[in-house]
């Protein structure tokens, strides 16, 4: 069965969904130590009612950090990740964020498709000092080795005003 034959539903995660998110991340080989739902926004993608992917946004002042982007192997390369990323970027835009950051050492080509460009650990640390993933990177010493990506979001209506 392919993804196109399945019913796909994206839903915002509730605090009770933390074990589901941790399970998805572990199944995809991703770190779970600093995942925190309180004060942040996560989504779960369900395939025929079964969790198949997730994504999170850790929020700062007018900026967010995408993290914990995971799609189970059997559902990859069929648009589920794109749907999760689009949902997170739409939410960041609606929040009024001007910038979205993320850490990714292996998937830079994937993120450039969405307009992300390389940034620096110092930039994300300065913009989101209280984000759980940033705090974890600083306290555990891995942040300086990470590749950081950033996307500048266009404020609502800015493009229309420039065109008219």
JSON list of N, CA, C and O in Angstrom, two decimals, residues 3 7-25 27-28 35-37 40-57 67-72 75 79-88 91:
[
{"chain": "A", "resi": 3, "resn": "UNK", "atom": "N", "xyz": [1.38, 5.57, 0.18]},
{"chain": "A", "resi": 3, "resn": "UNK", "atom": "CA", "xyz": [0.84, 6.69, 0.96]},
{"chain": "A", "resi": 3, "resn": "UNK", "atom": "C", "xyz": [-0.41, 7.26, 0.30]},
{"chain": "A", "resi": 3, "resn": "UNK", "atom": "O", "xyz": [-1.34, 7.67, 0.98]},
{"chain": "A", "resi": 7, "resn": "UNK", "atom": "N", "xyz": [-5.16, 7.25, 4.34]},
{"chain": "A", "resi": 7, "resn": "UNK", "atom": "CA", "xyz": [-5.71, 8.50, 4.84]},
{"chain": "A", "resi": 7, "resn": "UNK", "atom": "C", "xyz": [-4.64, 9.18, 5.69]},
{"chain": "A", "resi": 7, "resn": "UNK", "atom": "O", "xyz": [-4.16, 8.61, 6.67]},
{"chain": "A", "resi": 8, "resn": "UNK", "atom": "N", "xyz": [-4.26, 10.40, 5.31]},
{"chain": "A", "resi": 8, "resn": "UNK", "atom": "CA", "xyz": [-3.23, 11.15, 6.03]},
{"chain": "A", "resi": 8, "resn": "UNK", "atom": "C", "xyz": [-3.90, 12.28, 6.80]},
{"chain": "A", "resi": 8, "resn": "UNK", "atom": "O", "xyz": [-4.73, 13.01, 6.26]},
{"chain": "A", "resi": 9, "resn": "UNK", "atom": "N", "xyz": [-3.54, 12.40, 8.06]},
{"chain": "A", "resi": 9, "resn": "UNK", "atom": "CA", "xyz": [-4.08, 13.47, 8.90]},
{"chain": "A", "resi": 9, "resn": "UNK", "atom": "C", "xyz": [-2.94, 14.09, 9.70]},
{"chain": "A", "resi": 9, "resn": "UNK", "atom": "O", "xyz": [-2.17, 13.38, 10.34]},
{"chain": "A", "resi": 10, "resn": "UNK", "atom": "N", "xyz": [-2.82, 15.42, 9.62]},
{"chain": "A", "resi": 10, "resn": "UNK", "atom": "CA", "xyz": [-1.87, 16.15, 10.46]},
{"chain": "A", "resi": 10, "resn": "UNK", "atom": "C", "xyz": [-2.66, 16.73, 11.62]},
{"chain": "A", "resi": 10, "resn": "UNK", "atom": "O", "xyz": [-3.71, 17.33, 11.41]},
{"chain": "A", "resi": 11, "resn": "UNK", "atom": "N", "xyz": [-2.14, 16.56, 12.82]},
{"chain": "A", "resi": 11, "resn": "UNK", "atom": "CA", "xyz": [-2.81, 17.15, 13.98]},
{"chain": "A", "resi": 11, "resn": "UNK", "atom": "C", "xyz": [-1.77, 17.70, 14.94]},
{"chain": "A", "resi": 11, "resn": "UNK", "atom": "O", "xyz": [-0.65, 17.22, 15.02]},
{"chain": "A", "resi": 12, "resn": "UNK", "atom": "N", "xyz": [-2.19, 18.76, 15.65]},
{"chain": "A", "resi": 12, "resn": "UNK", "atom": "CA", "xyz": [-1.30, 19.33, 16.64]},
{"chain": "A", "resi": 12, "resn": "UNK", "atom": "C", "xyz": [-1.23, 18.38, 17.83]},
{"chain": "A", "resi": 12, "resn": "UNK", "atom": "O", "xyz": [-2.25, 17.84, 18.27]},
{"chain": "A", "resi": 13, "resn": "UNK", "atom": "N", "xyz": [-0.03, 18.17, 18.32]},
{"chain": "A", "resi": 13, "resn": "UNK", "atom": "CA", "xyz": [0.17, 17.24, 19.44]},
{"chain": "A", "resi": 13, "resn": "UNK", "atom": "C", "xyz": [-0.28, 17.88, 20.75]},
{"chain": "A", "resi": 13, "resn": "UNK", "atom": "O", "xyz": [-0.11, 19.07, 20.96]},
{"chain": "A", "resi": 14, "resn": "UNK", "atom": "N", "xyz": [-0.82, 17.04, 21.60]},
{"chain": "A", "resi": 14, "resn": "UNK", "atom": "CA", "xyz": [-1.19, 17.43, 22.97]},
{"chain": "A", "resi": 14, "resn": "UNK", "atom": "C", "xyz": [-0.11, 16.90, 23.91]},
{"chain": "A", "resi": 14, "resn": "UNK", "atom": "O", "xyz": [0.67, 16.02, 23.53]},
{"chain": "A", "resi": 15, "resn": "UNK", "atom": "N", "xyz": [-0.05, 17.43, 25.14]},
{"chain": "A", "resi": 15, "resn": "UNK", "atom": "CA", "xyz": [0.96, 16.93, 26.08]},
{"chain": "A", "resi": 15, "resn": "UNK", "atom": "C", "xyz": [0.96, 15.40, 26.24]},
{"chain": "A", "resi": 15, "resn": "UNK", "atom": "O", "xyz": [2.01, 14.79, 26.39]},
{"chain": "A", "resi": 16, "resn": "UNK", "atom": "N", "xyz": [-0.21, 14.78, 26.15]},
{"chain": "A", "resi": 16, "resn": "UNK", "atom": "CA", "xyz": [-0.30, 13.33, 26.28]},
{"chain": "A", "resi": 16, "resn": "UNK", "atom": "C", "xyz": [0.35, 12.59, 25.12]},
{"chain": "A", "resi": 16, "resn": "UNK", "atom": "O", "xyz": [0.57, 11.37, 25.19]},
{"chain": "A", "resi": 17, "resn": "UNK", "atom": "N", "xyz": [0.68, 13.32, 24.03]},
{"chain": "A", "resi": 17, "resn": "UNK", "atom": "CA", "xyz": [1.31, 12.70, 22.86]},
{"chain": "A", "resi": 17, "resn": "UNK", "atom": "C", "xyz": [2.83, 12.59, 22.97]},
{"chain": "A", "resi": 17, "resn": "UNK", "atom": "O", "xyz": [3.47, 12.08, 22.05]},
{"chain": "A", "resi": 18, "resn": "UNK", "atom": "N", "xyz": [3.42, 13.06, 24.06]},
{"chain": "A", "resi": 18, "resn": "UNK", "atom": "CA", "xyz": [4.88, 13.01, 24.19]},
{"chain": "A", "resi": 18, "resn": "UNK", "atom": "C", "xyz": [5.43, 11.60, 23.94]},
{"chain": "A", "resi": 18, "resn": "UNK", "atom": "O", "xyz": [6.39, 11.46, 23.18]},
{"chain": "A", "resi": 19, "resn": "UNK", "atom": "N", "xyz": [4.85, 10.54, 24.52]},
{"chain": "A", "resi": 19, "resn": "UNK", "atom": "CA", "xyz": [5.39, 9.20, 24.25]},
{"chain": "A", "resi": 19, "resn": "UNK", "atom": "C", "xyz": [5.33, 8.82, 22.77]},
{"chain": "A", "resi": 19, "resn": "UNK", "atom": "O", "xyz": [6.23, 8.15, 22.27]},
{"chain": "A", "resi": 20, "resn": "UNK", "atom": "N", "xyz": [4.30, 9.26, 22.05]},
{"chain": "A", "resi": 20, "resn": "UNK", "atom": "CA", "xyz": [4.17, 8.98, 20.62]},
{"chain": "A", "resi": 20, "resn": "UNK", "atom": "C", "xyz": [5.32, 9.66, 19.86]},
{"chain": "A", "resi": 20, "resn": "UNK", "atom": "O", "xyz": [5.96, 9.06, 19.00]},
{"chain": "A", "resi": 21, "resn": "UNK", "atom": "N", "xyz": [5.57, 10.94, 20.19]},
{"chain": "A", "resi": 21, "resn": "UNK", "atom": "CA", "xyz": [6.64, 11.69, 19.53]},
{"chain": "A", "resi": 21, "resn": "UNK", "atom": "C", "xyz": [7.99, 11.06, 19.83]},
{"chain": "A", "resi": 21, "resn": "UNK", "atom": "O", "xyz": [8.81, 10.86, 18.93]},
{"chain": "A", "resi": 22, "resn": "UNK", "atom": "N", "xyz": [8.23, 10.70, 21.08]},
{"chain": "A", "resi": 22, "resn": "UNK", "atom": "CA", "xyz": [9.51, 10.07, 21.44]},
{"chain": "A", "resi": 22, "resn": "UNK", "atom": "C", "xyz": [9.69, 8.75, 20.71]},
{"chain": "A", "resi": 22, "resn": "UNK", "atom": "O", "xyz": [10.79, 8.45, 20.22]},
{"chain": "A", "resi": 23, "resn": "UNK", "atom": "N", "xyz": [8.63, 7.97, 20.56]},
{"chain": "A", "resi": 23, "resn": "UNK", "atom": "CA", "xyz": [8.70, 6.70, 19.85]},
{"chain": "A", "resi": 23, "resn": "UNK", "atom": "C", "xyz": [9.04, 6.93, 18.37]},
{"chain": "A", "resi": 23, "resn": "UNK", "atom": "O", "xyz": [9.89, 6.24, 17.80]},
{"chain": "A", "resi": 24, "resn": "UNK", "atom": "N", "xyz": [8.36, 7.90, 17.73]},
{"chain": "A", "resi": 24, "resn": "UNK", "atom": "CA", "xyz": [8.65, 8.22, 16.32]},
{"chain": "A", "resi": 24, "resn": "UNK", "atom": "C", "xyz": [10.11, 8.63, 16.14]},
{"chain": "A", "resi": 24, "resn": "UNK", "atom": "O", "xyz": [10.78, 8.17, 15.22]},
{"chain": "A", "resi": 25, "resn": "UNK", "atom": "N", "xyz": [10.60, 9.49, 17.02]},
{"chain": "A", "resi": 25, "resn": "UNK", "atom": "CA", "xyz": [11.99, 9.95, 16.92]},
{"chain": "A", "resi": 25, "resn": "UNK", "atom": "C", "xyz": [12.98, 8.80, 17.10]},
{"chain": "A", "resi": 25, "resn": "UNK", "atom": "O", "xyz": [13.96, 8.69, 16.36]},
{"chain": "A", "resi": 27, "resn": "UNK", "atom": "N", "xyz": [12.40, 5.61, 16.53]},
{"chain": "A", "resi": 27, "resn": "UNK", "atom": "CA", "xyz": [12.30, 4.73, 15.36]},
{"chain": "A", "resi": 27, "resn": "UNK", "atom": "C", "xyz": [13.07, 5.29, 14.17]},
{"chain": "A", "resi": 27, "resn": "UNK", "atom": "O", "xyz": [13.49, 4.54, 13.30]},
{"chain": "A", "resi": 28, "resn": "UNK", "atom": "N", "xyz": [13.26, 6.62, 14.14]},
{"chain": "A", "resi": 28, "resn": "UNK", "atom": "CA", "xyz": [13.99, 7.26, 13.04]},
{"chain": "A", "resi": 28, "resn": "UNK", "atom": "C", "xyz": [15.44, 7.55, 13.42]},
{"chain": "A", "resi": 28, "resn": "UNK", "atom": "O", "xyz": [16.16, 8.22, 12.66]},
{"chain": "A", "resi": 35, "resn": "UNK", "atom": "N", "xyz": [13.46, 17.00, 24.09]},
{"chain": "A", "resi": 35, "resn": "UNK", "atom": "CA", "xyz": [12.11, 17.23, 23.56]},
{"chain": "A", "resi": 35, "resn": "UNK", "atom": "C", "xyz": [11.19, 17.66, 24.70]},
{"chain": "A", "resi": 35, "resn": "UNK", "atom": "O", "xyz": [11.09, 16.98, 25.72]},
{"chain": "A", "resi": 36, "resn": "UNK", "atom": "N", "xyz": [10.56, 18.81, 24.53]},
{"chain": "A", "resi": 36, "resn": "UNK", "atom": "CA", "xyz": [9.63, 19.34, 25.55]},
{"chain": "A", "resi": 36, "resn": "UNK", "atom": "C", "xyz": [8.44, 19.96, 24.83]},
{"chain": "A", "resi": 36, "resn": "UNK", "atom": "O", "xyz": [8.61, 20.83, 23.98]},
{"chain": "A", "resi": 37, "resn": "UNK", "atom": "N", "xyz": [7.25, 19.51, 25.17]},
{"chain": "A", "resi": 37, "resn": "UNK", "atom": "CA", "xyz": [6.05, 20.04, 24.51]},
{"chain": "A", "resi": 37, "resn": "UNK", "atom": "C", "xyz": [5.55, 21.33, 25.15]},
{"chain": "A", "resi": 37, "resn": "UNK", "atom": "O", "xyz": [4.91, 22.13, 24.47]},
{"chain": "A", "resi": 40, "resn": "UNK", "atom": "N", "xyz": [5.75, 24.90, 23.42]},
{"chain": "A", "resi": 40, "resn": "UNK", "atom": "CA", "xyz": [6.21, 24.69, 22.05]},
{"chain": "A", "resi": 40, "resn": "UNK", "atom": "C", "xyz": [5.10, 23.99, 21.27]},
{"chain": "A", "resi": 40, "resn": "UNK", "atom": "O", "xyz": [4.12, 23.54, 21.86]},
{"chain": "A", "resi": 41, "resn": "UNK", "atom": "N", "xyz": [5.24, 23.89, 19.98]},
{"chain": "A", "resi": 41, "resn": "UNK", "atom": "CA", "xyz": [4.20, 23.31, 19.15]},
{"chain": "A", "resi": 41, "resn": "UNK", "atom": "C", "xyz": [4.77, 22.13, 18.37]},
{"chain": "A", "resi": 41, "resn": "UNK", "atom": "O", "xyz": [5.81, 22.26, 17.72]},
{"chain": "A", "resi": 42, "resn": "UNK", "atom": "N", "xyz": [4.09, 21.02, 18.45]},
{"chain": "A", "resi": 42, "resn": "UNK", "atom": "CA", "xyz": [4.46, 19.82, 17.71]},
{"chain": "A", "resi": 42, "resn": "UNK", "atom": "C", "xyz": [3.24, 19.33, 16.94]},
{"chain": "A", "resi": 42, "resn": "UNK", "atom": "O", "xyz": [2.10, 19.56, 17.36]},
{"chain": "A", "resi": 43, "resn": "UNK", "atom": "N", "xyz": [3.53, 18.67, 15.82]},
{"chain": "A", "resi": 43, "resn": "UNK", "atom": "CA", "xyz": [2.48, 18.03, 15.04]},
{"chain": "A", "resi": 43, "resn": "UNK", "atom": "C", "xyz": [2.83, 16.57, 14.85]},
{"chain": "A", "resi": 43, "resn": "UNK", "atom": "O", "xyz": [3.99, 16.20, 14.80]},
{"chain": "A", "resi": 44, "resn": "UNK", "atom": "N", "xyz": [1.77, 15.77, 14.71]},
{"chain": "A", "resi": 44, "resn": "UNK", "atom": "CA", "xyz": [1.92, 14.35, 14.40]},
{"chain": "A", "resi": 44, "resn": "UNK", "atom": "C", "xyz": [1.16, 14.10, 13.11]},
{"chain": "A", "resi": 44, "resn": "UNK", "atom": "O", "xyz": [0.04, 14.58, 12.93]},
{"chain": "A", "resi": 45, "resn": "UNK", "atom": "N", "xyz": [1.79, 13.37, 12.21]},
{"chain": "A", "resi": 45, "resn": "UNK", "atom": "CA", "xyz": [1.13, 12.93, 10.99]},
{"chain": "A", "resi": 45, "resn": "UNK", "atom": "C", "xyz": [0.69, 11.49, 11.20]},
{"chain": "A", "resi": 45, "resn": "UNK", "atom": "O", "xyz": [1.51, 10.64, 11.59]},
{"chain": "A", "resi": 46, "resn": "UNK", "atom": "N", "xyz": [-0.58, 11.24, 10.98]},
{"chain": "A", "resi": 46, "resn": "UNK", "atom": "CA", "xyz": [-1.11, 9.89, 11.13]},
{"chain": "A", "resi": 46, "resn": "UNK", "atom": "C", "xyz": [-1.45, 9.34, 9.76]},
{"chain": "A", "resi": 46, "resn": "UNK", "atom": "O", "xyz": [-2.03, 10.03, 8.92]},
{"chain": "A", "resi": 47, "resn": "UNK", "atom": "N", "xyz": [-1.09, 8.09, 9.54]},
{"chain": "A", "resi": 47, "resn": "UNK", "atom": "CA", "xyz": [-1.40, 7.37, 8.31]},
{"chain": "A", "resi": 47, "resn": "UNK", "atom": "C", "xyz": [-2.40, 6.29, 8.68]},
{"chain": "A", "resi": 47, "resn": "UNK", "atom": "O", "xyz": [-2.07, 5.37, 9.42]},
{"chain": "A", "resi": 48, "resn": "UNK", "atom": "N", "xyz": [-3.62, 6.42, 8.19]},
{"chain": "A", "resi": 48, "resn": "UNK", "atom": "CA", "xyz": [-4.71, 5.50, 8.57]},
{"chain": "A", "resi": 48, "resn": "UNK", "atom": "C", "xyz": [-4.78, 5.35, 10.08]},
{"chain": "A", "resi": 48, "resn": "UNK", "atom": "O", "xyz": [-4.96, 4.26, 10.61]},
{"chain": "A", "resi": 49, "resn": "UNK", "atom": "N", "xyz": [-4.63, 6.47, 10.80]},
{"chain": "A", "resi": 49, "resn": "UNK", "atom": "CA", "xyz": [-4.76, 6.48, 12.25]},
{"chain": "A", "resi": 49, "resn": "UNK", "atom": "C", "xyz": [-3.52, 6.06, 13.01]},
{"chain": "A", "resi": 49, "resn": "UNK", "atom": "O", "xyz": [-3.51, 6.05, 14.24]},
{"chain": "A", "resi": 50, "resn": "UNK", "atom": "N", "xyz": [-2.45, 5.71, 12.30]},
{"chain": "A", "resi": 50, "resn": "UNK", "atom": "CA", "xyz": [-1.21, 5.27, 12.95]},
{"chain": "A", "resi": 50, "resn": "UNK", "atom": "C", "xyz": [-0.16, 6.37, 12.79]},
{"chain": "A", "resi": 50, "resn": "UNK", "atom": "O", "xyz": [0.08, 6.85, 11.68]},
{"chain": "A", "resi": 51, "resn": "UNK", "atom": "N", "xyz": [0.49, 6.81, 13.91]},
{"chain": "A", "resi": 51, "resn": "UNK", "atom": "CA", "xyz": [1.51, 7.86, 13.80]},
{"chain": "A", "resi": 51, "resn": "UNK", "atom": "C", "xyz": [2.63, 7.45, 12.85]},
{"chain": "A", "resi": 51, "resn": "UNK", "atom": "O", "xyz": [3.21, 6.37, 12.98]},
{"chain": "A", "resi": 52, "resn": "UNK", "atom": "N", "xyz": [2.91, 8.33, 11.86]},
{"chain": "A", "resi": 52, "resn": "UNK", "atom": "CA", "xyz": [3.94, 8.03, 10.88]},
{"chain": "A", "resi": 52, "resn": "UNK", "atom": "C", "xyz": [5.01, 9.10, 10.78]},
{"chain": "A", "resi": 52, "resn": "UNK", "atom": "O", "xyz": [6.02, 8.91, 10.11]},
{"chain": "A", "resi": 53, "resn": "UNK", "atom": "N", "xyz": [4.80, 10.25, 11.44]},
{"chain": "A", "resi": 53, "resn": "UNK", "atom": "CA", "xyz": [5.79, 11.30, 11.39]},
{"chain": "A", "resi": 53, "resn": "UNK", "atom": "C", "xyz": [5.47, 12.41, 12.37]},
{"chain": "A", "resi": 53, "resn": "UNK", "atom": "O", "xyz": [4.36, 12.47, 12.92]},
{"chain": "A", "resi": 54, "resn": "UNK", "atom": "N", "xyz": [6.46, 13.28, 12.60]},
{"chain": "A", "resi": 54, "resn": "UNK", "atom": "CA", "xyz": [6.24, 14.40, 13.52]},
{"chain": "A", "resi": 54, "resn": "UNK", "atom": "C", "xyz": [7.20, 15.52, 13.17]},
{"chain": "A", "resi": 54, "resn": "UNK", "atom": "O", "xyz": [8.17, 15.34, 12.43]},
{"chain": "A", "resi": 55, "resn": "UNK", "atom": "N", "xyz": [6.90, 16.69, 13.72]},
{"chain": "A", "resi": 55, "resn": "UNK", "atom": "CA", "xyz": [7.77, 17.86, 13.61]},
{"chain": "A", "resi": 55, "resn": "UNK", "atom": "C", "xyz": [7.47, 18.75, 14.80]},
{"chain": "A", "resi": 55, "resn": "UNK", "atom": "O", "xyz": [6.34, 18.75, 15.31]},
{"chain": "A", "resi": 56, "resn": "UNK", "atom": "N", "xyz": [8.46, 19.51, 15.24]},
{"chain": "A", "resi": 56, "resn": "UNK", "atom": "CA", "xyz": [8.26, 20.43, 16.35]},
{"chain": "A", "resi": 56, "resn": "UNK", "atom": "C", "xyz": [8.78, 21.81, 16.03]},
{"chain": "A", "resi": 56, "resn": "UNK", "atom": "O", "xyz": [9.64, 21.99, 15.17]},
{"chain": "A", "resi": 57, "resn": "UNK", "atom": "N", "xyz": [8.20, 22.80, 16.73]},
{"chain": "A", "resi": 57, "resn": "UNK", "atom": "CA", "xyz": [8.68, 24.18, 16.68]},
{"chain": "A", "resi": 57, "resn": "UNK", "atom": "C", "xyz": [8.91, 24.65, 18.10]},
{"chain": "A", "resi": 57, "resn": "UNK", "atom": "O", "xyz": [7.98, 24.66, 18.91]},
{"chain": "A", "resi": 67, "resn": "UNK", "atom": "N", "xyz": [12.49, 21.41, 14.89]},
{"chain": "A", "resi": 67, "resn": "UNK", "atom": "CA", "xyz": [13.25, 20.29, 15.43]},
{"chain": "A", "resi": 67, "resn": "UNK", "atom": "C", "xyz": [12.41, 19.02, 15.35]},
{"chain": "A", "resi": 67, "resn": "UNK", "atom": "O", "xyz": [11.22, 19.08, 15.10]},
{"chain": "A", "resi": 68, "resn": "UNK", "atom": "N", "xyz": [13.05, 17.92, 15.58]},
{"chain": "A", "resi": 68, "resn": "UNK", "atom": "CA", "xyz": [12.37, 16.63, 15.66]},
{"chain": "A", "resi": 68, "resn": "UNK", "atom": "C", "xyz": [11.51, 16.34, 14.44]},
{"chain": "A", "resi": 68, "resn": "UNK", "atom": "O", "xyz": [10.38, 15.90, 14.54]},
{"chain": "A", "resi": 69, "resn": "UNK", "atom": "N", "xyz": [12.08, 16.59, 13.26]},
{"chain": "A", "resi": 69, "resn": "UNK", "atom": "CA", "xyz": [11.40, 16.27, 12.02]},
{"chain": "A", "resi": 69, "resn": "UNK", "atom": "C", "xyz": [11.69, 14.82, 11.69]},
{"chain": "A", "resi": 69, "resn": "UNK", "atom": "O", "xyz": [12.84, 14.45, 11.48]},
{"chain": "A", "resi": 70, "resn": "UNK", "atom": "N", "xyz": [10.65, 13.99, 11.69]},
{"chain": "A", "resi": 70, "resn": "UNK", "atom": "CA", "xyz": [10.84, 12.56, 11.49]},
{"chain": "A", "resi": 70, "resn": "UNK", "atom": "C", "xyz": [9.67, 11.98, 10.71]},
{"chain": "A", "resi": 70, "resn": "UNK", "atom": "O", "xyz": [8.52, 12.33, 10.95]},
{"chain": "A", "resi": 71, "resn": "UNK", "atom": "N", "xyz": [10.00, 11.10, 9.78]},
{"chain": "A", "resi": 71, "resn": "UNK", "atom": "CA", "xyz": [9.01, 10.31, 9.05]},
{"chain": "A", "resi": 71, "resn": "UNK", "atom": "C", "xyz": [9.51, 8.87, 9.06]},
{"chain": "A", "resi": 71, "resn": "UNK", "atom": "O", "xyz": [10.68, 8.62, 8.72]},
{"chain": "A", "resi": 72, "resn": "UNK", "atom": "N", "xyz": [8.64, 7.94, 9.44]},
{"chain": "A", "resi": 72, "resn": "UNK", "atom": "CA", "xyz": [9.05, 6.54, 9.51]},
{"chain": "A", "resi": 72, "resn": "UNK", "atom": "C", "xyz": [9.49, 6.08, 8.12]},
{"chain": "A", "resi": 72, "resn": "UNK", "atom": "O", "xyz": [8.98, 6.55, 7.10]},
{"chain": "A", "resi": 75, "resn": "UNK", "atom": "N", "xyz": [7.20, 5.44, 5.04]},
{"chain": "A", "resi": 75, "resn": "UNK", "atom": "CA", "xyz": [6.36, 6.53, 4.54]},
{"chain": "A", "resi": 75, "resn": "UNK", "atom": "C", "xyz": [7.19, 7.67, 3.91]},
{"chain": "A", "resi": 75, "resn": "UNK", "atom": "O", "xyz": [6.65, 8.71, 3.57]},
{"chain": "A", "resi": 79, "resn": "UNK", "atom": "N", "xyz": [5.93, 12.80, 0.30]},
{"chain": "A", "resi": 79, "resn": "UNK", "atom": "CA", "xyz": [5.33, 14.09, 0.59]},
{"chain": "A", "resi": 79, "resn": "UNK", "atom": "C", "xyz": [4.92, 14.33, 2.03]},
{"chain": "A", "resi": 79, "resn": "UNK", "atom": "O", "xyz": [4.51, 15.43, 2.38]},
{"chain": "A", "resi": 80, "resn": "UNK", "atom": "N", "xyz": [5.04, 13.33, 2.89]},
{"chain": "A", "resi": 80, "resn": "UNK", "atom": "CA", "xyz": [4.62, 13.51, 4.28]},
{"chain": "A", "resi": 80, "resn": "UNK", "atom": "C", "xyz": [5.52, 14.50, 5.00]},
{"chain": "A", "resi": 80, "resn": "UNK", "atom": "O", "xyz": [5.04, 15.38, 5.72]},
{"chain": "A", "resi": 81, "resn": "UNK", "atom": "N", "xyz": [6.82, 14.41, 4.79]},
{"chain": "A", "resi": 81, "resn": "UNK", "atom": "CA", "xyz": [7.75, 15.36, 5.40]},
{"chain": "A", "resi": 81, "resn": "UNK", "atom": "C", "xyz": [7.48, 16.78, 4.94]},
{"chain": "A", "resi": 81, "resn": "UNK", "atom": "O", "xyz": [7.47, 17.71, 5.72]},
{"chain": "A", "resi": 82, "resn": "UNK", "atom": "N", "xyz": [7.24, 16.94, 3.64]},
{"chain": "A", "resi": 82, "resn": "UNK", "atom": "CA", "xyz": [6.92, 18.27, 3.09]},
{"chain": "A", "resi": 82, "resn": "UNK", "atom": "C", "xyz": [5.66, 18.84, 3.73]},
{"chain": "A", "resi": 82, "resn": "UNK", "atom": "O", "xyz": [5.60, 20.02, 4.07]},
{"chain": "A", "resi": 83, "resn": "UNK", "atom": "N", "xyz": [4.66, 17.99, 3.94]},
{"chain": "A", "resi": 83, "resn": "UNK", "atom": "CA", "xyz": [3.42, 18.45, 4.59]},
{"chain": "A", "resi": 83, "resn": "UNK", "atom": "C", "xyz": [3.69, 18.90, 6.02]},
{"chain": "A", "resi": 83, "resn": "UNK", "atom": "O", "xyz": [3.16, 19.92, 6.47]},
{"chain": "A", "resi": 84, "resn": "UNK", "atom": "N", "xyz": [4.52, 18.17, 6.73]},
{"chain": "A", "resi": 84, "resn": "UNK", "atom": "CA", "xyz": [4.86, 18.54, 8.11]},
{"chain": "A", "resi": 84, "resn": "UNK", "atom": "C", "xyz": [5.63, 19.86, 8.14]},
{"chain": "A", "resi": 84, "resn": "UNK", "atom": "O", "xyz": [5.33, 20.75, 8.94]},
{"chain": "A", "resi": 85, "resn": "UNK", "atom": "N", "xyz": [6.63, 20.00, 7.26]},
{"chain": "A", "resi": 85, "resn": "UNK", "atom": "CA", "xyz": [7.43, 21.22, 7.22]},
{"chain": "A", "resi": 85, "resn": "UNK", "atom": "C", "xyz": [6.55, 22.42, 6.84]},
{"chain": "A", "resi": 85, "resn": "UNK", "atom": "O", "xyz": [6.63, 23.48, 7.46]},
{"chain": "A", "resi": 86, "resn": "UNK", "atom": "N", "xyz": [5.70, 22.24, 5.84]},
{"chain": "A", "resi": 86, "resn": "UNK", "atom": "CA", "xyz": [4.81, 23.33, 5.42]},
{"chain": "A", "resi": 86, "resn": "UNK", "atom": "C", "xyz": [3.90, 23.76, 6.56]},
{"chain": "A", "resi": 86, "resn": "UNK", "atom": "O", "xyz": [3.69, 24.96, 6.78]},
{"chain": "A", "resi": 87, "resn": "UNK", "atom": "N", "xyz": [3.40, 22.81, 7.31]},
{"chain": "A", "resi": 87, "resn": "UNK", "atom": "CA", "xyz": [2.55, 23.13, 8.46]},
{"chain": "A", "resi": 87, "resn": "UNK", "atom": "C", "xyz": [3.32, 23.94, 9.50]},
{"chain": "A", "resi": 87, "resn": "UNK", "atom": "O", "xyz": [2.82, 24.95, 10.02]},
{"chain": "A", "resi": 88, "resn": "UNK", "atom": "N", "xyz": [4.55, 23.53, 9.80]},
{"chain": "A", "resi": 88, "resn": "UNK", "atom": "CA", "xyz": [5.36, 24.25, 10.79]},
{"chain": "A", "resi": 88, "resn": "UNK", "atom": "C", "xyz": [5.70, 25.66, 10.31]},
{"chain": "A", "resi": 88, "resn": "UNK", "atom": "O", "xyz": [5.62, 26.62, 11.08]},
{"chain": "A", "resi": 91, "resn": "UNK", "atom": "N", "xyz": [2.66, 27.88, 10.54]},
{"chain": "A", "resi": 91, "resn": "UNK", "atom": "CA", "xyz": [2.42, 28.26, 11.93]},
{"chain": "A", "resi": 91, "resn": "UNK", "atom": "C", "xyz": [3.40, 29.36, 12.36]},
{"chain": "A", "resi": 91, "resn": "UNK", "atom": "O", "xyz": [2.99, 30.33, 13.02]}
]
